[in-house]
Amino acid sequence: MIDALDVGHHATTPPQPVGAAEGSDPADPFDGSPAVRRWLEQMGDRDPAEQASDVSLLRRFCAAELTTPDELVARCLRSTKSGDTAISAAGRRATDQAITAFAATEGLSGREAIVLGNRLRSFLIHNGIFLQGPASIL
Amino acid sequence: MEFNRVVGTRRSIRFFKSWRPVERSKIQVMFEAANRASRSMNADYFRAIVVNRDDLDAETRDALRNPTTTADLDLAPTYIFWYIDLDYVAGAQDRLKELVDQHALPAAHGWSKAYVDDFLWPQVLEPISKDLNAVIFMGAVETGIAICNAINAAVDQGLGTCMHAFTANDTVKPLLGVPDTWLPVWLQLVGYPAEEPEAGGQRPRRPLSTLFFEGSCDHPWDEDPEVTEQLTREGMIQEPGPFPYRAQEVRMLSRMYGLPE
């Protein structure tokens, strides 16, 4: 189960370093991750507790997917015949589905699942992956 | 609303009051506005299907979603699927002669039924109808004009609207019984804005002098400041975005709907 900290945007966790919740680790893929740095920079000024909560959530998702943040972005990209980088429709769809599934494995449903999934989608969105999740309208 | 203010107030609205349906009467006004739009040959270039989100069952709504169009479909209560009917040239011969009868196409400007029957139809329009690139080009231009009227009619009635890429045609086509000759153009989302109608201020536009010219391309349009001032008073030119609180407005709306920030 997920704790309340990671469900919404109004958690009250003490501020933590961006990269690692338990101190800097040279082997930690979150330390110095360009994708994580870009995400947090693009999100602008935010409550440090919310930011730490989002990073913690991304960390858990990456662990579940056995990947790193930068590899997560790379999964949604492909190289074109001309050598350009393009968004991979298949990769994006698979990652989107993995996000939805992850929310379910966290024991969430309804609005909580939507919010959690969209917090993860935010990471991809701010790294250039055009992506929409569902809205909570009920 | 006065015309200049309608034009100036139009924004691409992306946050709708998901709970508030759009009155059918307002959709009819949009359709009538589109139907009154300028069109060459008096041809019917466009087709549109309106669908209310809450009339769709869950399975159908899910079928319309994809990773790039999901929140949009949740938030907007009404969807209008716009198409070009690629068969629009059919009947143009009779419609043009109808305009000759109405003195809309008068002899004063060279028009006659004989010209339509003997030259325009066989030598121009019928060949065009067999050139798919030309058909699509003309259809896109003329359908766009009609959609523009529908957009402004929506704004005039206090609605918000936004045009979206048509990303689920394979799903939509069988679902809505769309004929093979209809080519998808835009998905228009319609609803009452959850954001302020100004949506954070007027969008950046380049000066007229970069887009318009007088006499030749060597002479950019020189704005008359009095006209600019008049248009500002009348609401066509409005306070530019972003309003100081726009980021917060978007953040709060995103949180209300659980969307990414």
XYZ file of N, CA and C in Angstrom, chain A:
414
model
N 0.832 -1.206 0.000
C 0.000 0.000 0.000
C 0.864 1.253 0.000
N 0.318 2.268 -0.540
C 1.014 3.540 -0.583
C 0.617 4.364 0.640
N 1.546 5.168 1.119
C 1.157 6.016 2.242
C 0.506 7.295 1.708
N -0.141 7.988 2.609
C -0.903 9.170 2.211
C -0.015 10.215 1.564
N 1.244 10.200 1.947
C 2.196 11.175 1.424
C 2.201 11.225 -0.090
N 2.066 10.061 -0.706
C 2.268 9.991 -2.138
C 0.969 10.010 -2.937
N -0.130 10.199 -2.267
C -1.406 10.172 -2.977
C -1.732 11.536 -3.562
N -1.586 12.552 -2.772
C -2.014 13.866 -3.234
C -0.861 14.828 -3.297
N -1.212 16.076 -3.503
C -0.205 17.115 -3.624
C -0.087 17.935 -2.350
N -0.693 17.477 -1.310
C -0.736 18.304 -0.116
C -0.051 17.625 1.066
N 0.930 16.826 0.740
C 1.649 16.118 1.788
C 2.520 17.077 2.588
N 2.963 16.623 3.731
C 3.733 17.497 4.614
C 5.072 16.899 4.987
N 5.657 16.161 4.069
C 6.982 15.591 4.317
C 8.017 16.699 4.442
N 9.013 16.550 5.313
C 10.058 17.561 5.366
C 10.809 17.622 4.038
N 11.329 18.791 3.672
C 12.082 18.909 2.423
C 13.240 17.928 2.392
N 13.468 17.344 1.212
C 14.546 16.392 1.048
C 15.345 16.762 -0.190
N 16.552 16.263 -0.271
C 17.308 16.493 -1.494
C 16.535 15.961 -2.697
N 16.730 16.634 -3.825
C 15.995 16.253 -5.018
C 16.323 14.846 -5.454
N 17.590 14.512 -5.467
C 17.993 13.263 -6.086
C 17.667 12.043 -5.259
N 18.019 12.035 -4.009
C 17.858 10.818 -3.231
C 17.278 11.145 -1.873
N 16.306 10.361 -1.481
C 15.644 10.612 -0.216
C 16.522 10.258 0.968
N 17.501 9.382 0.768
C 18.298 8.912 1.906
C 19.772 9.239 1.719
N 20.032 10.412 1.162
C 21.414 10.822 0.997
C 21.936 10.517 -0.382
N 23.039 11.156 -0.712
C 23.568 11.028 -2.064
C 24.288 9.705 -2.256
N 24.004 9.083 -3.362
C 24.617 7.807 -3.686
C 25.075 7.889 -5.143
N 26.393 7.759 -5.344
C 26.904 7.901 -6.718
C 26.253 6.930 -7.689
N 25.805 5.797 -7.164
C 25.191 4.811 -8.049
C 23.698 5.050 -8.244
N 23.174 6.047 -7.541
C 21.741 6.310 -7.617
C 21.414 7.008 -8.942
N 20.573 6.390 -9.772
C 20.275 6.998 -11.079
C 19.539 8.321 -10.976
N 19.007 8.615 -9.810
C 18.320 9.901 -9.655
C 19.310 11.040 -9.444
N 20.504 10.716 -8.929
C 21.522 11.744 -8.705
C 22.041 12.228 -10.049
N 21.826 13.483 -10.320
C 22.325 14.051 -11.564
C 21.554 13.642 -12.787
N 20.404 13.060 -12.608
C 19.601 12.673 -13.772
C 19.136 13.925 -14.511
N 19.519 14.076 -15.781
C 19.039 15.254 -16.529
C 17.521 15.300 -16.613
N 16.911 14.143 -16.739
C 15.454 14.129 -16.890
C 14.760 14.581 -15.606
N 15.271 14.140 -14.470
C 14.663 14.548 -13.200
C 14.890 16.039 -12.985
N 16.120 16.478 -13.282
C 16.416 17.908 -13.095
C 15.501 18.762 -13.984
N 15.342 18.334 -15.221
C 14.501 19.086 -16.155
C 13.057 19.146 -15.656
N 12.574 18.033 -15.192
C 11.196 17.946 -14.676
C 10.988 18.953 -13.548
N 11.880 18.911 -12.594
C 11.701 19.768 -11.424
C 11.869 21.243 -11.782
N 12.798 21.526 -12.689
C 12.968 22.918 -13.120
C 11.724 23.420 -13.840
N 11.172 22.585 -14.694
C 10.003 23.008 -15.477
C 8.759 23.163 -14.610
N 8.709 22.436 -13.517
C 7.540 22.535 -12.628
C 7.508 23.854 -11.882
N 8.635 24.537 -11.826
C 8.673 25.847 -11.173
C 8.687 25.750 -9.660
N 8.457 26.900 -9.031
C 8.489 26.950 -7.574
C 7.346 26.139 -6.992
N 7.695 25.219 -6.137
C 6.669 24.369 -5.539
C 7.022 24.118 -4.084
N 6.047 23.649 -3.361
C 6.263 23.239 -1.981
C 7.320 22.125 -1.973
N 8.421 22.308 -1.236
C 9.467 21.270 -1.224
C 8.937 19.896 -0.828
N 7.951 19.872 0.027
C 7.402 18.570 0.431
C 6.699 17.891 -0.736
N 5.985 18.676 -1.523
C 5.325 18.110 -2.705
C 6.363 17.585 -3.686
N 7.402 18.369 -3.853
C 8.455 17.979 -4.796
C 9.108 16.669 -4.360
N 9.419 16.594 -3.083
C 10.045 15.372 -2.567
C 9.110 14.180 -2.718
N 7.838 14.445 -2.520
C 6.852 13.379 -2.653
C 6.772 12.878 -4.093
N 6.831 13.810 -5.032
C 6.780 13.415 -6.439
C 8.022 12.609 -6.829
N 9.175 13.051 -6.346
C 10.409 12.318 -6.670
C 10.362 10.918 -6.064
N 9.847 10.847 -4.855
C 9.733 9.549 -4.191
C 8.810 8.621 -4.988
N 7.735 9.191 -5.478
C 6.797 8.404 -6.288
C 7.475 7.906 -7.559
N 8.188 8.788 -8.224
C 8.886 8.399 -9.458
C 9.914 7.306 -9.161
N 10.558 7.451 -8.032
C 11.554 6.454 -7.641
C 10.900 5.070 -7.501
N 9.740 5.032 -6.883
C 9.053 3.748 -6.708
C 8.601 3.175 -8.046
N 8.146 4.067 -8.906
C 7.695 3.589 -10.221
C 8.867 3.027 -11.022
N 9.976 3.732 -10.981
C 11.159 3.242 -11.701
C 11.612 1.898 -11.137
N 11.537 1.770 -9.828
C 11.924 0.498 -9.210
C 10.999 -0.619 -9.689
N 9.722 -0.314 -9.745
C 8.757 -1.326 -10.193
C 8.984 -1.700 -11.658
N 9.419 -0.744 -12.438
C 9.636 -0.984 -13.871
C 11.062 -1.422 -14.173
N 11.876 -1.520 -13.127
C 13.283 -1.910 -13.283
C 13.994 -1.005 -14.283
N 13.830 0.276 -14.097
C 14.437 1.215 -15.028
C 14.882 2.467 -14.279
N 15.510 3.370 -15.002
C 15.931 4.648 -14.430
C 15.042 5.753 -15.029
N 15.062 6.932 -14.420
C 14.227 8.015 -14.975
C 14.577 8.318 -16.432
N 15.859 8.385 -16.729
C 16.241 8.740 -18.097
C 15.870 7.624 -19.083
N 15.983 6.400 -18.634
C 15.559 5.289 -19.507
C 14.047 5.289 -19.712
N 13.344 5.749 -18.701
C 11.885 5.830 -18.807
C 11.490 6.786 -19.935
N 12.178 7.903 -19.993
C 11.921 8.854 -21.087
C 12.324 8.222 -22.413
N 13.485 7.576 -22.406
C 13.993 6.976 -23.659
C 13.047 5.916 -24.202
N 12.323 5.244 -23.323
C 11.366 4.236 -23.765
C 10.282 4.831 -24.669
N 10.029 6.094 -24.475
C 8.956 6.759 -25.228
C 9.485 7.421 -26.493
N 10.723 7.186 -26.802
C 11.345 7.805 -27.974
C 11.817 6.736 -28.945
N 12.030 7.170 -30.176
C 12.588 6.275 -31.181
C 13.403 7.117 -32.155
N 14.265 6.445 -32.898
C 15.036 7.137 -33.936
C 14.342 6.961 -35.272
N 14.267 8.038 -36.031
C 13.659 7.952 -37.358
C 14.712 7.523 -38.376
N 14.251 7.222 -39.584
C 15.184 6.813 -40.643
C 16.189 7.910 -40.934
N 15.760 9.166 -40.753
C 16.683 10.280 -41.035
C 17.576 10.593 -39.840
N 17.439 9.814 -38.789
C 18.314 9.998 -37.643
C 17.782 10.943 -36.585
N 16.590 11.466 -36.812
C 15.990 12.346 -35.798
C 15.389 11.506 -34.670
N 15.151 12.177 -33.569
C 14.470 11.524 -32.452
C 13.006 11.898 -32.482
N 12.167 10.897 -32.399
C 10.719 11.134 -32.432
C 10.073 10.410 -31.262
N 8.860 10.818 -30.957
C 8.114 10.109 -29.919
C 7.649 8.770 -30.478
N 7.839 7.746 -29.715
C 7.396 6.406 -30.105
C 5.973 6.200 -29.601
N 5.048 6.060 -30.542
C 3.653 5.873 -30.134
C 3.513 4.595 -29.310
N 4.207 3.553 -29.744
C 4.103 2.279 -29.030
C 4.732 2.386 -27.641
N 5.897 3.028 -27.586
C 6.563 3.173 -26.297
C 5.757 4.031 -25.336
N 5.183 5.084 -25.869
C 4.368 5.966 -25.021
C 3.125 5.233 -24.521
N 2.498 4.468 -25.410
C 1.295 3.747 -25.000
C 1.635 2.731 -23.922
N 2.742 2.034 -24.110
C 3.136 1.014 -23.126
C 3.454 1.660 -21.776
N 4.132 2.788 -21.818
C 4.477 3.463 -20.562
C 3.220 4.004 -19.892
N 2.318 4.539 -20.692
C 1.058 5.042 -20.142
C 0.294 3.914 -19.448
N 0.276 2.766 -20.105
C -0.427 1.612 -19.512
C 0.281 1.143 -18.245
N 1.608 1.220 -18.252
C 2.360 0.818 -17.054
C 2.052 1.752 -15.887
N 1.886 3.015 -16.182
C 1.542 3.984 -15.135
C 0.177 3.649 -14.541
N -0.770 3.384 -15.418
C -2.120 3.045 -14.936
C -2.081 1.780 -14.080
N -1.326 0.803 -14.546
C -1.221 -0.459 -13.803
C -0.530 -0.243 -12.455
N 0.465 0.632 -12.459
C 1.200 0.897 -11.219
C 0.266 1.474 -10.154
N -0.593 2.392 -10.572
C -1.534 2.977 -9.602
C -2.402 1.900 -8.980
N -2.773 0.928 -9.792
C -3.605 -0.164 -9.264
C -2.815 -1.029 -8.286
N -1.547 -1.291 -8.599
C -0.750 -2.122 -7.695
C -0.486 -1.409 -6.373
N -0.600 -0.087 -6.402
C -0.432 0.677 -5.167
C -1.714 0.649 -4.343
N -2.715 -0.040 -4.836
C -3.959 -0.178 -4.093
C -4.888 1.003 -4.246
N -4.678 1.767 -5.301
C -5.495 2.965 -5.475
C -6.555 2.750 -6.543
N -7.596 3.514 -6.415
C -8.639 3.512 -7.437
C -9.257 4.900 -7.486
N -10.110 5.112 -8.487
C -10.824 6.381 -8.594
C -9.896 7.570 -8.689
N -10.270 8.635 -8.003
C -9.502 9.883 -8.106
C -8.056 9.692 -7.666
N -7.853 8.916 -6.605
C -6.484 8.731 -6.108
C -5.586 8.097 -7.164
N -6.134 7.133 -7.878
C -5.346 6.479 -8.932
C -5.068 7.450 -10.074
N -6.060 8.253 -10.408
C -5.873 9.232 -11.489
C -4.793 10.234 -11.116
N -4.873 10.745 -9.887
C -3.908 11.762 -9.442
C -2.502 11.170 -9.435
N -2.361 9.976 -8.894
C -1.033 9.369 -8.839
C -0.474 9.154 -10.249
N -1.311 8.629 -11.137
C -0.853 8.398 -12.503
C -0.446 9.697 -13.178
N -1.199 10.734 -12.956
C -0.886 12.000 -13.612
C 0.346 12.681 -13.016
N 0.640 12.396 -11.770
C 1.901 12.905 -11.200
C 3.087 12.253 -11.908
N 2.952 10.987 -12.238
C 4.026 10.320 -12.987
C 4.063 10.809 -14.431
N 2.904 10.991 -15.009
C 2.878 11.508 -16.398
C 3.542 12.874 -16.474
N 3.425 13.643 -15.421
C 4.055 14.972 -15.401
C 5.549 14.871 -15.683
N 6.184 13.854 -15.156
C 7.619 13.662 -15.395
C 7.901 13.492 -16.892
N 7.107 12.676 -17.534
C 7.310 12.460 -18.969
C 6.951 13.713 -19.767
N 5.868 14.346 -19.380
C 5.414 15.540 -20.108
C 6.494 16.614 -20.100
N 7.059 16.870 -18.936
C 8.072 17.934 -18.857
C 9.388 17.520 -19.521
N 9.473 16.263 -19.915
C 10.628 15.833 -20.697
C 10.270 15.667 -22.171
N 9.185 16.305 -22.562
C 8.877 16.412 -23.982
C 7.962 15.346 -24.538
N 7.491 14.440 -23.697
C 6.607 13.379 -24.186
C 5.170 13.867 -24.068
N 4.557 14.186 -25.188
C 3.163 14.644 -25.154
C 2.290 13.477 -24.715
N 1.558 13.708 -23.661
C 0.826 12.603 -23.040
C -0.322 13.181 -22.231
N -1.473 12.549 -22.297
C -2.594 12.958 -21.452
C -3.079 11.767 -20.645
N -3.357 12.023 -19.399
C -4.017 11.025 -18.576
C -5.460 11.420 -18.405
N -6.223 10.590 -17.749
C -7.623 10.937 -17.528
C -7.754 12.076 -16.526
N -8.900 12.745 -16.578
C -9.222 13.759 -15.578
C -10.173 13.146 -14.552
N -10.123 13.676 -13.368
C -11.036 13.225 -12.317
C -12.259 14.136 -12.344
N -13.354 13.632 -12.880
C -14.517 14.508 -13.068
C -15.735 14.021 -12.307
N -15.603 12.958 -11.552
C -16.785 12.457 -10.834
C -16.832 12.998 -9.420
